[in-house]
Tab-separated table of C-alpha atoms and ligand atoms in Angstrom:
chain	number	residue	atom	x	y	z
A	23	UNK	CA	67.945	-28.776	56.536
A	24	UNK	CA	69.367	-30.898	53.985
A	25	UNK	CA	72.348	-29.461	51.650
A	26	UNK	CA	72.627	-29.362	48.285
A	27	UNK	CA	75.012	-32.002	48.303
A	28	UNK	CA	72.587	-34.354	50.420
A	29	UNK	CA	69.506	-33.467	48.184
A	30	UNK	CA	71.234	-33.576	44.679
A	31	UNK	CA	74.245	-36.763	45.684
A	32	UNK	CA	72.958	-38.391	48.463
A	33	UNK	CA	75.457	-41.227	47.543
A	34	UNK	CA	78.643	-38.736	47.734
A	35	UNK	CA	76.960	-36.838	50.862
A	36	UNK	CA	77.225	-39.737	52.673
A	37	UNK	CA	80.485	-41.158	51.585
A	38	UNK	CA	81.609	-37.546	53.006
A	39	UNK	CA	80.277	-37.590	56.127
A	40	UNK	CA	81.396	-41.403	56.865
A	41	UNK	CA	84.876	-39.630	55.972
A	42	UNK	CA	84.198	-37.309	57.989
A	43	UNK	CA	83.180	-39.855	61.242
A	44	UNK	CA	86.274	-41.740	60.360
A	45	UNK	CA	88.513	-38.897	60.892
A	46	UNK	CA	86.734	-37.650	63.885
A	47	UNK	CA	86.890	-41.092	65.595
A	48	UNK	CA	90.376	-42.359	64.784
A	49	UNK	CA	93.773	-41.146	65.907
A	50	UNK	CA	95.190	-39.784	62.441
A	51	UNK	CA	99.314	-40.362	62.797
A	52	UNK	CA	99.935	-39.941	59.022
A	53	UNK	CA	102.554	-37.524	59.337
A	54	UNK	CA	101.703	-35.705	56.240
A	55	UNK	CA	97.902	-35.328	57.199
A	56	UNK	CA	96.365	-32.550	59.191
A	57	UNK	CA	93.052	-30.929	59.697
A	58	UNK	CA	92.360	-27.517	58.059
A	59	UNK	CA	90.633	-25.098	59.457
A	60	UNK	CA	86.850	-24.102	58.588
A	61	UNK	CA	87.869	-20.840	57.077
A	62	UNK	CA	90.670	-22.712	55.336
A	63	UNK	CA	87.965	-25.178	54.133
A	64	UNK	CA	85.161	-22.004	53.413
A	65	UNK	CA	87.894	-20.396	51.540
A	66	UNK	CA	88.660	-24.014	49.221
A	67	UNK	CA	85.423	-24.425	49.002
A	68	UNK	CA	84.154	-21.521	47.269
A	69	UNK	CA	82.889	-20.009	43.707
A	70	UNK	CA	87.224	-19.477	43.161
A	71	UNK	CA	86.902	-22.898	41.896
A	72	UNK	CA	84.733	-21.738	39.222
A	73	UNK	CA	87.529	-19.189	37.240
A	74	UNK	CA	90.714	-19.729	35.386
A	75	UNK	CA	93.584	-17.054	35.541
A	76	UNK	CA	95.932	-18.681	33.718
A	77	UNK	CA	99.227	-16.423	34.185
A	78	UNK	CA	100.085	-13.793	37.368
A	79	UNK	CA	98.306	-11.014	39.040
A	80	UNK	CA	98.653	-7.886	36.432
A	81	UNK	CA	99.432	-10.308	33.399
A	82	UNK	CA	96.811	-12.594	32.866
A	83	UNK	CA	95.206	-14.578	29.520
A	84	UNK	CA	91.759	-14.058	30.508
A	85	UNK	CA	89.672	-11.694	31.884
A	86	UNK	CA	87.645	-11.339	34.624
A	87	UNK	CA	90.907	-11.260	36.992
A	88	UNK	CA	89.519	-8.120	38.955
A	89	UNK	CA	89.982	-10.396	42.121
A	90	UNK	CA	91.703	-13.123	41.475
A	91	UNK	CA	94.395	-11.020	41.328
A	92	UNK	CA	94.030	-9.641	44.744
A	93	UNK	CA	93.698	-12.752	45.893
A	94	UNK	CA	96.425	-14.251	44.747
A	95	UNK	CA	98.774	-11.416	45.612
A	96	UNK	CA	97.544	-11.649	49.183
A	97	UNK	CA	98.460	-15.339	49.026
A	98	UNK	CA	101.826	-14.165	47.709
A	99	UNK	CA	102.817	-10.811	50.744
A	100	UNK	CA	101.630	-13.250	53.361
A	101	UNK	CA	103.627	-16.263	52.492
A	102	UNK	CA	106.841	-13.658	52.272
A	103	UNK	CA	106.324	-12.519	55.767
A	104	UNK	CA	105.924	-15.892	56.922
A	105	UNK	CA	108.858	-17.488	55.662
A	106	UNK	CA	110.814	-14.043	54.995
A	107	UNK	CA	111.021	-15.005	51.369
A	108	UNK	CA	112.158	-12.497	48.860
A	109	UNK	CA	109.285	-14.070	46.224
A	110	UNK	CA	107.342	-16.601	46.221
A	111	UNK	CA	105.015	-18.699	43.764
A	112	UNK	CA	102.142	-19.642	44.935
A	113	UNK	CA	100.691	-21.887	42.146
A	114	UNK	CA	102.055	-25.725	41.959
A	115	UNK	CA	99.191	-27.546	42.471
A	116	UNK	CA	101.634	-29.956	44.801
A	117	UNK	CA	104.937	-30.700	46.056
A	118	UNK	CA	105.694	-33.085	43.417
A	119	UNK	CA	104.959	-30.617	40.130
A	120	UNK	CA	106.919	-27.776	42.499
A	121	UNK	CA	109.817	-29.622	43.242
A	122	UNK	CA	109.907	-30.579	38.896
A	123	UNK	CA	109.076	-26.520	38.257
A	124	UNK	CA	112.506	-25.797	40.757
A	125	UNK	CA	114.860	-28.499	38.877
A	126	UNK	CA	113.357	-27.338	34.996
A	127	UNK	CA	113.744	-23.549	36.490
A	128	UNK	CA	117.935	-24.081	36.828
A	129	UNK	CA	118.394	-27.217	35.098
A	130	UNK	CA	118.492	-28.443	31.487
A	131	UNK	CA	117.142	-32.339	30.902
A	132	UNK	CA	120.467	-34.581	31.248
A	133	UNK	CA	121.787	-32.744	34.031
A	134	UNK	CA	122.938	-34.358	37.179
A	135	UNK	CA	120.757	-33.550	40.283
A	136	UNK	CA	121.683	-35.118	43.622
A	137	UNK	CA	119.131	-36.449	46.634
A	138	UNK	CA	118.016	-38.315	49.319
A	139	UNK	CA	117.189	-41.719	47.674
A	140	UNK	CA	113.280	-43.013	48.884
A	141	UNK	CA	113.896	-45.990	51.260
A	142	UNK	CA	116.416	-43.725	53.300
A	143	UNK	CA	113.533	-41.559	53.633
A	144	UNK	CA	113.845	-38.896	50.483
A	145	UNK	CA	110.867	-38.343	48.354
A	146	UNK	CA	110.211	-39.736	44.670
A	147	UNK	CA	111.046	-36.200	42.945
A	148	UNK	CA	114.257	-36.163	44.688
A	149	UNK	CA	115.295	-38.422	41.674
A	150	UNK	CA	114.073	-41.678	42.688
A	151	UNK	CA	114.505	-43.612	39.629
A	152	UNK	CA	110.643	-44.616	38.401
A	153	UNK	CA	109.829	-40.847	38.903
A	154	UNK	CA	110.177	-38.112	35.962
A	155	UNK	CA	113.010	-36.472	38.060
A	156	UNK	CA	114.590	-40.017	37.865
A	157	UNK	CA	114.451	-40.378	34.325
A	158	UNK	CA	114.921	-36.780	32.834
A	159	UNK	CA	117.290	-36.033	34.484
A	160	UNK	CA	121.233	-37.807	35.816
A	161	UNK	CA	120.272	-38.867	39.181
A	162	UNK	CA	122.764	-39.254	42.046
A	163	UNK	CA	120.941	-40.596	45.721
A	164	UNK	CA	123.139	-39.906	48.861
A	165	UNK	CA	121.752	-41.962	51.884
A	166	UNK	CA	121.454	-41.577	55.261
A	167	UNK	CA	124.871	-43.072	57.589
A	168	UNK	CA	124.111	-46.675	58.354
A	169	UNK	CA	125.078	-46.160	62.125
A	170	UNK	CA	123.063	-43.201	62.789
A	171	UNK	CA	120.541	-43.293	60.614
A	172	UNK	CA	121.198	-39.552	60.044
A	173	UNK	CA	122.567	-37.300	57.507
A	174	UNK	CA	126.605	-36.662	57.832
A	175	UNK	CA	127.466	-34.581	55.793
A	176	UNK	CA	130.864	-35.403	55.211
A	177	UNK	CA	129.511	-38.411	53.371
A	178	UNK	CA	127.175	-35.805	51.468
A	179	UNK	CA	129.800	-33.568	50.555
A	180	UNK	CA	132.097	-35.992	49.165
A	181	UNK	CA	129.504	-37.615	46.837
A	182	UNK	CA	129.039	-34.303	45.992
A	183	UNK	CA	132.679	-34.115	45.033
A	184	UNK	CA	132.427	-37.301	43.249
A	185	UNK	CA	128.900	-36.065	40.513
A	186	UNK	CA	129.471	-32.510	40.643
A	187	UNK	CA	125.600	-32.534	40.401
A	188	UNK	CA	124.474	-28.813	39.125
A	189	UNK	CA	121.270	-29.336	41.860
A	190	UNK	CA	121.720	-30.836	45.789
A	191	UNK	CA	118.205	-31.273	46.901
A	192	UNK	CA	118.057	-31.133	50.995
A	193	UNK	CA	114.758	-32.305	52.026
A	194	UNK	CA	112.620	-35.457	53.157
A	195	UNK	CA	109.572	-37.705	52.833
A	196	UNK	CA	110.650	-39.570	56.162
A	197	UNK	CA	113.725	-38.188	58.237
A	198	UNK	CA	112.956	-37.465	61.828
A	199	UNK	CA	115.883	-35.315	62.672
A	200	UNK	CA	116.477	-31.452	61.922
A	201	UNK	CA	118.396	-30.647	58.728
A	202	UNK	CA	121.252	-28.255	59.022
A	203	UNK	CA	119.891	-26.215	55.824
A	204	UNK	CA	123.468	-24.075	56.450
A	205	UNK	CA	125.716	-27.123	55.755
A	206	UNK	CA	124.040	-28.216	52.907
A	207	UNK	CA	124.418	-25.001	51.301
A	208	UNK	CA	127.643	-24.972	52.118
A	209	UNK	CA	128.493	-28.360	50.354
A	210	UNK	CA	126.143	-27.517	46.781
A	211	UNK	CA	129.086	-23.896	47.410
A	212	UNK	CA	131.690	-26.264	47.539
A	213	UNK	CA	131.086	-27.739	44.054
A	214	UNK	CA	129.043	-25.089	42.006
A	215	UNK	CA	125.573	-26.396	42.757
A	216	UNK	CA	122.363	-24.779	43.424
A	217	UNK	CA	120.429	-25.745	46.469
A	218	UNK	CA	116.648	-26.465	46.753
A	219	UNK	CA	115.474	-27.296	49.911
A	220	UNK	CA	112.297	-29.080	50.240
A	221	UNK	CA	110.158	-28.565	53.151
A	222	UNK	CA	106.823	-29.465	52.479
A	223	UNK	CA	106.923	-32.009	55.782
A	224	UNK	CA	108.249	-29.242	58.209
A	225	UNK	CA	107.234	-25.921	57.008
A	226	UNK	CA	104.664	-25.380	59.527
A	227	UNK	CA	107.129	-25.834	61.941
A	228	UNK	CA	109.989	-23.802	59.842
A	229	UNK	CA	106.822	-21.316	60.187
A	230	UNK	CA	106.425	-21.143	63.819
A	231	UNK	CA	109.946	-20.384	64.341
A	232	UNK	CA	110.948	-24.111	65.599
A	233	UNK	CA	112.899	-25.578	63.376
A	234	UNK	CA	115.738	-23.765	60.940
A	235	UNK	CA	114.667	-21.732	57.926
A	236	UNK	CA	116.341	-22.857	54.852
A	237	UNK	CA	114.858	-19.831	53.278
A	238	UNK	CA	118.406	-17.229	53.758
A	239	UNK	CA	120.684	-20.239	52.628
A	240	UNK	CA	118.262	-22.262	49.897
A	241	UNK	CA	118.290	-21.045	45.874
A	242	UNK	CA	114.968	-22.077	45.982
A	243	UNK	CA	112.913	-23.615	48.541
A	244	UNK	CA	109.893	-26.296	47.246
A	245	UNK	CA	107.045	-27.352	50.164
A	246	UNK	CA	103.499	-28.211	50.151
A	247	UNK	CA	100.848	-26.178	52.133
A	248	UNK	CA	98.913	-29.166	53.916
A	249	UNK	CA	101.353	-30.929	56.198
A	250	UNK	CA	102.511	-29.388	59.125
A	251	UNK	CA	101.657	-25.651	57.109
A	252	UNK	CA	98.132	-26.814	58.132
A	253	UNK	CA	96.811	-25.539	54.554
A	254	UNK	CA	94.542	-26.915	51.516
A	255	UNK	CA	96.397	-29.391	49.745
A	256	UNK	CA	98.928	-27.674	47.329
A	257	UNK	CA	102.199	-26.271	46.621
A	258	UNK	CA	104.358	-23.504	46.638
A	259	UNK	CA	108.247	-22.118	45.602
A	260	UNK	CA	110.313	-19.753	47.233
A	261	UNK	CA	113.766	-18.433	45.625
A	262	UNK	CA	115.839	-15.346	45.694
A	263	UNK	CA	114.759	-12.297	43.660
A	264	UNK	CA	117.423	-13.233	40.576
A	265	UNK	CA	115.590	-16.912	40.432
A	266	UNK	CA	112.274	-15.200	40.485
A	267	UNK	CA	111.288	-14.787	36.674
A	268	UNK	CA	113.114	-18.433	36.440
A	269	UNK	CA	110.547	-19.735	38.794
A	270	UNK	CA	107.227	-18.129	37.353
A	271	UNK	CA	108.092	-19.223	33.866
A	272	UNK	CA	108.482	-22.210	34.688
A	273	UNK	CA	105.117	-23.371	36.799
A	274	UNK	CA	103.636	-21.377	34.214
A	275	UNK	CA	103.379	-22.448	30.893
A	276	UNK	CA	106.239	-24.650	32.258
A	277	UNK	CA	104.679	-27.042	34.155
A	278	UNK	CA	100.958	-26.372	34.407
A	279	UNK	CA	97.944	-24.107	32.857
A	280	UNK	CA	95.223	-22.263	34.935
A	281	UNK	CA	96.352	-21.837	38.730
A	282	UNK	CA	93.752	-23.459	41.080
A	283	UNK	CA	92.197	-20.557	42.488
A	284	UNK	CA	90.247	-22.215	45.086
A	285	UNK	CA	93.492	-23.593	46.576
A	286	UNK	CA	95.320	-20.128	46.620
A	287	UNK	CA	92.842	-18.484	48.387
A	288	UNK	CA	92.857	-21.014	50.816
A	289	UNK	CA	96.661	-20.385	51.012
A	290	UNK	CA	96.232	-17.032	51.533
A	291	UNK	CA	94.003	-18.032	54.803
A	292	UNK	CA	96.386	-20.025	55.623
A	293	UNK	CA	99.464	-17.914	55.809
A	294	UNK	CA	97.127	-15.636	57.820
A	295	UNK	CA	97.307	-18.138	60.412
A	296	UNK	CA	100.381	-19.270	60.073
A	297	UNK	CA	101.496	-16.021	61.308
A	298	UNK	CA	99.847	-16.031	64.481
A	299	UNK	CA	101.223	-16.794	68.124
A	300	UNK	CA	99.017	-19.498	67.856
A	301	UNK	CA	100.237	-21.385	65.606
A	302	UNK	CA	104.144	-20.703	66.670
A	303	UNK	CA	102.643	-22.855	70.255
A	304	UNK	CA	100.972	-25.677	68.167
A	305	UNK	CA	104.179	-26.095	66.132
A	306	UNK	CA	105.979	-26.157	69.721
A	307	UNK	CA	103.330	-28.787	70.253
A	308	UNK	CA	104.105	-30.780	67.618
A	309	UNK	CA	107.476	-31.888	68.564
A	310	UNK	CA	106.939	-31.876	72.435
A	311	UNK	CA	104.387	-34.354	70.955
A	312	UNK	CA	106.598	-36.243	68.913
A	313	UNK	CA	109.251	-36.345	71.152
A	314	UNK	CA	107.241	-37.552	73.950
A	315	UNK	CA	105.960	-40.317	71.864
A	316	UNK	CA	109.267	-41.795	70.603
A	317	UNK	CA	110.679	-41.463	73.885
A	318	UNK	CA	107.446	-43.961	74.955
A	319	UNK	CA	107.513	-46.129	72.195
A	320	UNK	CA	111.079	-46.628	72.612
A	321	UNK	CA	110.497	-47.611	76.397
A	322	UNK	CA	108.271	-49.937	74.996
A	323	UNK	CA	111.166	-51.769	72.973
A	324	UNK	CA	109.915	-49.741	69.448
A	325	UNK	CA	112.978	-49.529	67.299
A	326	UNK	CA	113.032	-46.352	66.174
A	327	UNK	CA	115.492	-44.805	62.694
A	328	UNK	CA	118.246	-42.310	64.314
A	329	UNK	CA	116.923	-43.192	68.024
A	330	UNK	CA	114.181	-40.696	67.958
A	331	UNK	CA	113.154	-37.145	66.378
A	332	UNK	CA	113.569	-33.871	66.497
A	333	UNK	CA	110.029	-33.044	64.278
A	334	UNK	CA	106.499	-34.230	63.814
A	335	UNK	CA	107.798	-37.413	62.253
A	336	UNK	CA	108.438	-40.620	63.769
A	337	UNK	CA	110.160	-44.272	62.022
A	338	UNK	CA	109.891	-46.853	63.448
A	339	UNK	CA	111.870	-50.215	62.395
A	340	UNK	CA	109.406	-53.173	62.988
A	341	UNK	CA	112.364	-55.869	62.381
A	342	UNK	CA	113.043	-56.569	66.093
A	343	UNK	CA	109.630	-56.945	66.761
A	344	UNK	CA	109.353	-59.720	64.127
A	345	UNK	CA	106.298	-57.634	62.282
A	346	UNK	CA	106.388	-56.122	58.808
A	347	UNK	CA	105.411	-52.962	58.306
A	348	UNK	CA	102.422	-53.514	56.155
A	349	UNK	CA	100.795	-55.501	59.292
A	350	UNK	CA	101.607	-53.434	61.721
A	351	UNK	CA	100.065	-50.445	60.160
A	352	UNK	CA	96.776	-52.507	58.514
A	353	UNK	CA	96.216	-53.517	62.622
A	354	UNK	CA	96.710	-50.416	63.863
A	355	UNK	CA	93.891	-48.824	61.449
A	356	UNK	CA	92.024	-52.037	62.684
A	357	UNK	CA	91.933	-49.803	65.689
A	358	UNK	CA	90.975	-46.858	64.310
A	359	UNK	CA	95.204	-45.739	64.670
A	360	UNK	CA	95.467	-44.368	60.748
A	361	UNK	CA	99.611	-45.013	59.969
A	362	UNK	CA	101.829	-45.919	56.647
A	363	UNK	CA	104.099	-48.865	56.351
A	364	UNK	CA	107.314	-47.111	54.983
A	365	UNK	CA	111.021	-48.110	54.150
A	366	UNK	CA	113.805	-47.720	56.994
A	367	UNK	CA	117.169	-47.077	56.130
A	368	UNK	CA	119.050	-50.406	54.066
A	369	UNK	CA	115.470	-51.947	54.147
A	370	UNK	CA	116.060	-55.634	53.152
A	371	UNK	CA	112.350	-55.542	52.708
A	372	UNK	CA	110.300	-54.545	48.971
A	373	UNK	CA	109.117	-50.776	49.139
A	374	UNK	CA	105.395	-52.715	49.351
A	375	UNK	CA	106.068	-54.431	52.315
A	376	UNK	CA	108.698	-52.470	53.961
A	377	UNK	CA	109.673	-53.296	57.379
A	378	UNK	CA	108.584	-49.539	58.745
A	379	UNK	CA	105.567	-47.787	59.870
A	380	UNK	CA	105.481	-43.859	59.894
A	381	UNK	CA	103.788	-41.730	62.316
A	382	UNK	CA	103.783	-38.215	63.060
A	383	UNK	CA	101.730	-35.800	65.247
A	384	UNK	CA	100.609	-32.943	63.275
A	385	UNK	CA	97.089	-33.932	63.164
A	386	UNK	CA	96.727	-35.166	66.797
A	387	UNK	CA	98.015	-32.018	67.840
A	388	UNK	CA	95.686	-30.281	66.117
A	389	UNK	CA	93.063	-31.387	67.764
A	390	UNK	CA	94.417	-30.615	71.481
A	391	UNK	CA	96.267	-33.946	72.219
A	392	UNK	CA	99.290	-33.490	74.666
A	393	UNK	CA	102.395	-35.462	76.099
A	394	UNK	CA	99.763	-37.412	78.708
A	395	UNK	CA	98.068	-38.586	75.502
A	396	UNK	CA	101.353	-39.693	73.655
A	397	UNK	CA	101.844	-42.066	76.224
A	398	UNK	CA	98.519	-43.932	76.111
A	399	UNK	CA	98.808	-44.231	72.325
A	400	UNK	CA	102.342	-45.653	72.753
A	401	UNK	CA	100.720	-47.952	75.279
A	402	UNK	CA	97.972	-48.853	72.228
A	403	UNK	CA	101.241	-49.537	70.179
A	404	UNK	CA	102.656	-51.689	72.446
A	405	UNK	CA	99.481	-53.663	73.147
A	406	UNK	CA	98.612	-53.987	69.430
A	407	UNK	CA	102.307	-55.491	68.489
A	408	UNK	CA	102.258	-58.128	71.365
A	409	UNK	CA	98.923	-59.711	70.116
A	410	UNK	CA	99.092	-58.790	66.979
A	411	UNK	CA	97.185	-61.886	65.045
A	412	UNK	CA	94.216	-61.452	68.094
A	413	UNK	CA	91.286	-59.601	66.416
A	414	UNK	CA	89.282	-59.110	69.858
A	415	UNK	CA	92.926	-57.076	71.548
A	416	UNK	CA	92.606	-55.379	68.527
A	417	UNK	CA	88.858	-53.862	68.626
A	418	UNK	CA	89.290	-53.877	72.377
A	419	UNK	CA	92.414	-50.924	71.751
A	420	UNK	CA	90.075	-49.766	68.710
A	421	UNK	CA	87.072	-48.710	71.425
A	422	UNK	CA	89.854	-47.232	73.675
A	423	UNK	CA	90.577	-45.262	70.764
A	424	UNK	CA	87.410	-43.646	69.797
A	425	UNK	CA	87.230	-42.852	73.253
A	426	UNK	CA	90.319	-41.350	73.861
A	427	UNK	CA	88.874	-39.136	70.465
A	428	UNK	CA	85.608	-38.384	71.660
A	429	UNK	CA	87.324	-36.838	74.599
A	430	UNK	CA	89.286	-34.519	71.902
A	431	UNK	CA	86.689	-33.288	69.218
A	432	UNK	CA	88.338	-31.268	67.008
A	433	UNK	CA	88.405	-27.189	68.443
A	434	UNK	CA	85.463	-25.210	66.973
A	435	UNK	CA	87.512	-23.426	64.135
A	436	UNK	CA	88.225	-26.698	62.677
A	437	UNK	CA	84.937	-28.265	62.583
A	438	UNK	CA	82.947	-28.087	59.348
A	439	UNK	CA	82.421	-30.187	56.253
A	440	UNK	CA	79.398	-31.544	57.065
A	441	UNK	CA	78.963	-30.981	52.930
B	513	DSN	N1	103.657	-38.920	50.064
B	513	DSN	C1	103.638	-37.685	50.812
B	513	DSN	C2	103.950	-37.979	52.217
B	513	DSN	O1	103.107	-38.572	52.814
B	513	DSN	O2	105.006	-37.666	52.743
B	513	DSN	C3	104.517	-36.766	50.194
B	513	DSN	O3	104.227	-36.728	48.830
């Protein structure tokens, strides 16, 4: 039977569904992709898109919030218990507009906020300089240590020193190792400044219990729902009880208008299975996955930013190989391998052809993929770099691929969207 979709947009229907092959049949290594569940989809998908509720549950500006309001407070109690948060906000539509709600919630325009600078792997609202952040506000960039390709945090604390910054933003866009939430509070204690703690690549695994909360050291804590949370694509604020009013006020009228309904009910799904023993094992997954990989890749003479990972997130450093990172990653979606070229630390490359490609395994691992797998897509790494300007290698490792897929459809819970 044909869909709505097919029978009013055949056009868009089938744009969709070739989406929808493409993701089946490649290996999707974008560390910030994933794919949501059906009930996650159902839920984003539904007649919530069709209502505005501009304000909270209990103190709205229209009417008609009989539900909405239960759905958003559900949304709200189930994100608590997963992160243990004393409140949270559930209605940035992304990371980006939360992480600008947390620094207008505490700061005033002018002020100085201090973070992890883009090409050493922070993101663009942690002040980069052609982003809002940058520009209303006094922006100070720490970077990672040029040895390590890590944070130390003696290095942090003393720039720190230096800016007395009233905000230290902890948090990353592309840093494979874990972040030591407790130290970074303890350097924003050492110079009067609040800490926000972005986590919107990690939270699902801050979630299942495997890497550290920031949550009981963090003012506020910024993430989106869609990464490793496994979620629609949105965002979402956490902060202690005294921040809370701060917070609200300023998503809304702050930042934005009407919340996206749609989105928070798929949150509220979402936190639902976020809480599960399930999902504590596939965030286990994820790193064994990760880990597994960089340990290959690195075998295979991959240069890899700190030496390997302790998350879903892999960066690897093309410049021994003699590649950039721009035609690394456009070969490896030649074979159906779906990547971004990215910055490494002291890049002497431009941002648009940086001499890094980033890969993660959230959405592999989704789909059932395990440490035998990691090392026959290292092996597709490998091959791909050594013949690298040879289109026939190329689809060759590109039919290997959509094999090595077919033999992991997605599980049944996550298959849907056929409209
Ligand atoms: N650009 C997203 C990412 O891929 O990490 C974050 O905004």
């Amino acid at each position: 039977m044909l869909t709505a979709l097919e029978q009013q947009d055949p056009k868009v229907a089938k744009l969709i569904k070739e989406e929808k092959l493409r993701q089946d049949g490649a290996i999707r290594l974008i560390p910030s992709e994933n794919y949501v569940s059906e009930a996650v989809m159902n839920a984003t998908g539904s007649c919530l898109t069709n209502k505005y509720a501009e304000g909270y549950p209990g103190k709205r500006y229209y009417e008609g919030q009989q539900i909405t309001d239960q759905i958003e407070t559900l949304a709200i109690d189930r994100a608590k218990k997963v992160f243990s948060a004393d409140h949270v906000n559930v209605q940035p539509y992304s990371g980006s507009v939360a992480n600008m709600a947390a620094y207008m919630a505490i700061c005033q325009p002018g002020d100085t906020i201090m973070g992890l600078a883009l090409p050493e792997g922070g993101h663009l609202t942690h002040g980069w300089k052609v982003s809002a952040t940058g520009k209303v506000f006094n922006s100070v960039q720490y970077k990672v240590n040029d040895d390590t390709g890590m944070f130390d945090y003696d290095e942090i604390a003393d720039l720190a020193k230096k800016h007395k910054p009233k905000v230290i933003i902890s948090g990353a866009t592309a840093y494979p190792r874990e972040i030591d939430f407790k130290a970074f509070k303890e350097i924003a204690d050492s110079v009067g400044a609040y800490l926000v703690s972005d986590i919107a690549h990690i939270a699902g695994l801050v979630a299942g219990g495997v890497h550290m909360s920031p949550v009981p050291y963090a003012d506020i804590v910024s993430t989106t729902t869609h990464k490793t949370l496994r979620g629609p694509r949105g965002g979402m604020l956490m902060c202690k009880e005294e921040l809370a009013t701060a917070i609200d006020k300023s998503v809304f009228p702050g930042m934005q208008g009407g919340p996206h309904m749609h989105t928070i009910s798929g949150i509220a799904v979402a936190m639902a299975e976020a809480a599960t023993a399930d999902f504590a094992d596939y965030a286990q997954q994820i790193v064994k996955n990760a880990k597994r990989l960089a340990e290959k890749l690195m075998e295979y003479g991959f240069d890899l930013v700190s030496g390997g990972t302790d998350n879903h997130l892999i960066l690897i450093n093309m410049i021994n190989k003699g590649i950039k990172g721009k035609k690394m990653s456009k070969a490896l979606d030649m074979a159906n391998i779906v990547s971004n070229c990215n910055t490494v630390p002291n890049d002497p490359a431009s941002p648009f052809n940086p001499s890094g490609v980033r890969i993660g395994t959230p959405a592999i691992t989704t789909r059932g993929m395990k440490e035998e797998q990691m090392d026959v897509i290292a092996r597709f790494f490998d091959e791909i770099a050594n013949n690298i300007d040879d289109a026939q290698v190329i689809e060759k490792v590109g039919k290997e691929v959509n094999e090595l897929c077919s033999a992991f459809p997605l599980p049944e819970r996550f298959v849907n969207f056929d409209n």
